[in-house]
Structure formats: C-alpha cells, structure tokens
PDB file of C-alpha atoms in Angstrom:
ATOM      1  CA  MET A 127     -28.382  -5.375 -97.260  1.00 83.00           C
ATOM      2  CA  VAL A 128     -26.248  -7.343 -94.853  1.00 81.00           C
ATOM      3  CA  ALA A 129     -23.970  -4.342 -94.694  1.00 85.00           C
ATOM      4  CA  GLU A 130     -26.974  -2.175 -93.932  1.00 86.00           C
ATOM      5  CA  GLU A 131     -28.058  -4.487 -91.134  1.00 85.00           C
ATOM      6  CA  VAL A 132     -24.512  -4.590 -89.769  1.00 86.00           C
ATOM      7  CA  ARG A 133     -24.408  -0.794 -89.837  1.00 85.00           C
ATOM      8  CA  ILE A 134     -27.782  -0.540 -88.054  1.00 89.00           C
ATOM      9  CA  LEU A 135     -26.638  -3.165 -85.571  1.00 87.00           C
ATOM     10  CA  ALA A 136     -23.372  -1.236 -85.042  1.00 87.00           C
ATOM     11  CA  GLU A 137     -25.345   1.956 -84.434  1.00 89.00           C
ATOM     12  CA  GLN A 138     -27.574   0.153 -81.964  1.00 90.00           C
ATOM     13  CA  ILE A 139     -24.521  -1.276 -80.208  1.00 90.00           C
ATOM     14  CA  ALA A 140     -22.909   2.185 -80.125  1.00 89.00           C
ATOM     15  CA  SER A 141     -26.135   3.635 -78.741  1.00 91.00           C
ATOM     16  CA  SER A 142     -26.336   0.847 -76.151  1.00 90.00           C
ATOM     17  CA  VAL A 143     -22.686   1.417 -75.205  1.00 92.00           C
ATOM     18  CA  ASP A 144     -23.451   5.142 -74.777  1.00 91.00           C
ATOM     19  CA  GLU A 145     -26.451   4.275 -72.602  1.00 93.00           C
ATOM     20  CA  ILE A 146     -24.398   1.821 -70.549  1.00 93.00           C
ATOM     21  CA  THR A 147     -21.617   4.419 -70.227  1.00 94.00           C
ATOM     22  CA  LYS A 148     -24.146   7.011 -69.025  1.00 95.00           C
ATOM     23  CA  ILE A 149     -25.603   4.495 -66.550  1.00 94.00           C
ATOM     24  CA  VAL A 150     -22.119   3.619 -65.268  1.00 94.00           C
ATOM     25  CA  GLN A 151     -21.225   7.321 -64.986  1.00 95.00           C
ATOM     26  CA  THR A 152     -24.483   8.005 -63.134  1.00 94.00           C
ATOM     27  CA  PHE A 153     -23.794   5.019 -60.885  1.00 92.00           C
ATOM     28  CA  GLN A 154     -20.251   6.284 -60.250  1.00 94.00           C
ATOM     29  CA  GLN A 155     -21.569   9.784 -59.504  1.00 95.00           C
ATOM     30  CA  ASP A 156     -24.229   8.369 -57.166  1.00 92.00           C
ATOM     31  CA  PHE A 157     -21.587   6.196 -55.510  1.00 92.00           C
ATOM     32  CA  GLN A 158     -19.349   9.253 -55.094  1.00 95.00           C
ATOM     33  CA  ASN A 159     -22.280  11.203 -53.597  1.00 94.00           C
ATOM     34  CA  VAL A 160     -23.024   8.336 -51.190  1.00 94.00           C
ATOM     35  CA  ASN A 161     -19.343   8.132 -50.294  1.00 93.00           C
ATOM     36  CA  THR A 162     -19.230  11.899 -49.660  1.00 94.00           C
ATOM     37  CA  SER A 163     -22.429  11.715 -47.597  1.00 94.00           C
ATOM     38  CA  LEU A 164     -21.023   8.827 -45.560  1.00 94.00           C
ATOM     39  CA  ALA A 165     -17.773  10.709 -44.986  1.00 94.00           C
ATOM     40  CA  THR A 166     -19.712  13.819 -43.940  1.00 94.00           C
ATOM     41  CA  GLY A 167     -21.930  11.713 -41.691  1.00 94.00           C
ATOM     42  CA  PHE A 168     -18.896  10.047 -40.145  1.00 94.00           C
ATOM     43  CA  MET A 169     -17.317  13.456 -39.487  1.00 95.00           C
ATOM     44  CA  LYS A 170     -20.574  14.672 -37.909  1.00 95.00           C
ATOM     45  CA  VAL A 171     -20.664  11.559 -35.708  1.00 95.00           C
ATOM     46  CA  GLN A 172     -17.046  12.193 -34.666  1.00 95.00           C
ATOM     47  CA  GLU A 173     -17.856  15.845 -33.905  1.00 95.00           C
ATOM     48  CA  GLY A 174     -20.920  14.766 -31.936  1.00 94.00           C
ATOM     49  CA  SER A 175     -18.851  12.212 -30.054  1.00 95.00           C
ATOM     50  CA  ALA A 176     -16.231  14.851 -29.236  1.00 95.00           C
ATOM     51  CA  GLN A 177     -18.935  17.272 -28.076  1.00 96.00           C
ATOM     52  CA  LEU A 178     -20.524  14.516 -26.006  1.00 96.00           C
ATOM     53  CA  GLN A 179     -17.145  13.778 -24.414  1.00 96.00           C
ATOM     54  CA  GLN A 180     -16.625  17.478 -23.715  1.00 96.00           C
ATOM     55  CA  THR A 181     -20.128  17.738 -22.234  1.00 96.00           C
ATOM     56  CA  THR A 182     -19.438  14.693 -20.069  1.00 96.00           C
ATOM     57  CA  GLU A 183     -16.198  16.278 -18.813  1.00 96.00           C
ATOM     58  CA  THR A 184     -18.034  19.544 -18.146  1.00 96.00           C
ATOM     59  CA  PHE A 185     -20.691  17.740 -16.121  1.00 96.00           C
ATOM     60  CA  LYS A 186     -17.970  15.892 -14.209  1.00 97.00           C
ATOM     61  CA  SER A 187     -16.337  19.241 -13.391  1.00 96.00           C
ATOM     62  CA  ILE A 188     -19.687  20.688 -12.330  1.00 97.00           C
ATOM     63  CA  ASN A 189     -20.348  17.628 -10.171  1.00 97.00           C
ATOM     64  CA  GLU A 190     -16.922  17.935  -8.518  1.00 97.00           C
ATOM     65  CA  ALA A 191     -17.476  21.648  -7.898  1.00 97.00           C
ATOM     66  CA  MET A 192     -20.897  20.937  -6.397  1.00 97.00           C
ATOM     67  CA  GLN A 193     -19.353  18.273  -4.157  1.00 97.00           C
ATOM     68  CA  GLN A 194     -16.732  20.776  -2.981  1.00 97.00           C
ATOM     69  CA  VAL A 195     -19.457  23.346  -2.267  1.00 97.00           C
ATOM     70  CA  ALA A 196     -21.434  20.712  -0.344  1.00 96.00           C
ATOM     71  CA  ASN A 197     -18.318  19.852   1.686  1.00 97.00           C
ATOM     72  CA  HIS A 198     -17.755  23.552   2.446  1.00 96.00           C
ATOM     73  CA  VAL A 199     -21.377  23.926   3.522  1.00 96.00           C
ATOM     74  CA  VAL A 200     -21.052  20.911   5.836  1.00 96.00           C
ATOM     75  CA  ARG A 201     -17.877  22.364   7.372  1.00 96.00           C
ATOM     76  CA  MET A 202     -19.560  25.746   7.775  1.00 96.00           C
ATOM     77  CA  MET A 203     -22.547  24.101   9.463  1.00 95.00           C
ATOM     78  CA  GLN A 204     -20.191  22.238  11.795  1.00 95.00           C
ATOM     79  CA  ASN A 205     -18.401  25.507  12.599  1.00 94.00           C
ATOM     80  CA  VAL A 206     -21.706  27.273  13.239  1.00 93.00           C
ATOM     81  CA  GLN A 207     -22.836  24.393  15.448  1.00 93.00           C
ATOM     82  CA  GLY A 208     -19.545  24.592  17.357  1.00 91.00           C
ATOM     83  CA  MET A 209     -19.984  28.341  17.740  1.00 92.00           C
ATOM     84  CA  ALA A 210     -23.546  27.807  19.000  1.00 90.00           C
ATOM     85  CA  GLU A 211     -22.296  25.284  21.555  1.00 91.00           C
ATOM     86  CA  GLU A 212     -19.565  27.694  22.653  1.00 90.00           C
ATOM     87  CA  GLY A 213     -22.207  30.433  22.875  1.00 88.00           C
ATOM     88  CA  GLN A 214     -24.316  28.222  25.134  1.00 92.00           C
ATOM     89  CA  GLU A 215     -21.276  27.503  27.301  1.00 90.00           C
ATOM     90  CA  PHE A 216     -20.542  31.242  27.402  1.00 89.00           C
ATOM     91  CA  ASN A 217     -24.140  31.960  28.450  1.00 90.00           C
ATOM     92  CA  ALA A 218     -23.906  29.291  31.159  1.00 90.00           C
ATOM     93  CA  SER A 219     -20.667  30.900  32.404  1.00 89.00           C
ATOM     94  CA  ILE A 220     -22.320  34.327  32.429  1.00 90.00           C
ATOM     95  CA  GLN A 221     -25.246  32.908  34.414  1.00 92.00           C
ATOM     96  CA  GLU A 222     -22.807  31.381  36.910  1.00 91.00           C
ATOM     97  CA  ILE A 223     -20.962  34.688  37.217  1.00 89.00           C
ATOM     98  CA  THR A 224     -24.294  36.478  37.684  1.00 90.00           C
ATOM     99  CA  ALA A 225     -25.301  34.016  40.416  1.00 88.00           C
ATOM    100  CA  ILE A 226     -21.913  34.402  42.137  1.00 87.00           C
ATOM    101  CA  THR A 227     -22.185  38.186  41.851  1.00 87.00           C
ATOM    102  CA  LYS A 228     -25.657  38.089  43.408  1.00 87.00           C
ATOM    103  CA  GLU A 229     -24.348  35.881  46.215  1.00 84.00           C
ATOM    104  CA  ALA A 230     -21.386  38.205  46.726  1.00 82.00           C
ATOM    105  CA  SER A 231     -23.714  41.192  46.699  1.00 83.00           C
ATOM    106  CA  ALA A 232     -25.950  39.476  49.251  1.00 79.00           C
ATOM    107  CA  GLY A 233     -22.826  38.702  51.282  1.00 76.00           C
ATOM    108  CA  VAL A 234     -21.766  42.348  51.125  1.00 78.00           C
ATOM    109  CA  GLN A 235     -25.253  43.434  52.179  1.00 83.00           C
ATOM    110  CA  GLY A 236     -25.118  40.899  55.006  1.00 77.00           C
ATOM    111  CA  THR A 237     -21.731  42.251  56.043  1.00 82.00           C
ATOM    112  CA  GLU A 238     -23.077  45.809  55.946  1.00 81.00           C
ATOM    113  CA  GLN A 239     -26.026  44.741  58.068  1.00 84.00           C
ATOM    114  CA  LEU A 240     -23.669  43.009  60.506  1.00 78.00           C
ATOM    115  CA  ALA A 241     -21.532  46.151  60.652  1.00 82.00           C
ATOM    116  CA  THR A 242     -24.636  48.234  61.310  1.00 86.00           C
ATOM    117  CA  LEU A 243     -25.830  45.790  63.977  1.00 81.00           C
ATOM    118  CA  SER A 244     -22.356  45.733  65.484  1.00 83.00           C
ATOM    119  CA  THR A 245     -22.338  49.526  65.655  1.00 87.00           C
ATOM    120  CA  GLU A 246     -25.801  49.546  67.207  1.00 82.00           C
ATOM    121  CA  LEU A 247     -24.811  46.809  69.671  1.00 78.00           C
ATOM    122  CA  ASP A 248     -21.681  48.733  70.561  1.00 80.00           C
ATOM    123  CA  ALA A 249     -23.780  51.837  71.181  1.00 81.00           C
ATOM    124  CA  LEU A 250     -26.172  49.844  73.379  1.00 78.00           C
ATOM    125  CA  VAL A 251     -23.309  48.345  75.348  1.00 78.00           C
ATOM    126  CA  LYS A 252     -21.880  51.842  75.906  1.00 80.00           C
ATOM    127  CA  GLN A 253     -25.247  53.007  77.170  1.00 79.00           C
ATOM    128  CA  TYR A 254     -25.306  50.329  79.865  1.00 73.00           C
ATOM    129  CA  LYS A 255     -21.791  51.143  81.057  1.00 61.00           C
ATOM    130  CA  LEU A 256     -22.523  54.732  81.693  1.00 55.00           C
TER     131      LEU A 256
END
C-alpha cells in the first residue's frame, strides 16, 4: 500500500516534471521567438535609420543644387539687366547720332541754300555791271 502510494506519487511527480519541462521548453521557445523578433526589429530600425540618413543626404544634395540654380538665375538676371542698360545706352547713342545727322543735314541744306543764294547774288551783281 505504501509502495503503491509511492509509485502513484512518483508517477505524479514524473508527470509534473514532464509538464514543467514542457512549460520551460515553451518558455524557451517563446523567449527565442521574442529574441528573434527583437533582432529583426532592431535590424529594421537600423535599415530605416540608414534610409533616413540617405534620404537626408539626398535632400541636402537637392537643396544645394537648387541653391546653385538660384545663384545662376540671379547672375543671369544681373546679366540681362546689364544688357538692358547697355541697350538703353546704345539707343541713347543712336538718338544722339540721329540728332547730329539731322543737324548736319540741315547744315548741308543751309550750305546748299547759301551756295544757291551766292550764285543768284553773283548773277545779280553781274547784271548791274553790264
């Protein structure tokens, strides 16, 4: 009877040990799964961080390129403004030349008129001498 109870108790202990072993194995497996998930998550975070860094560098490059384009546009606008000013100066010079040409033309016409008057006066003077 005592032997029977010891045997039953031994079986119960063996069964409990099996249950505890299964629980420990399940716990170890769950722990391993959590560890794997954490490692995977950490790798994903590192990849995301690297991609974020790369994106940041790309945006910096884009910003620098845009700044260079803006600088080129400013220089082009300055050049165009300079060309416009030179064009205005050129137009002013052309207007001066036109005015001088008109004055010279008027002077030539005046000279032609004087020559004509001189010829007429000379003819009149010759008429009185005869």
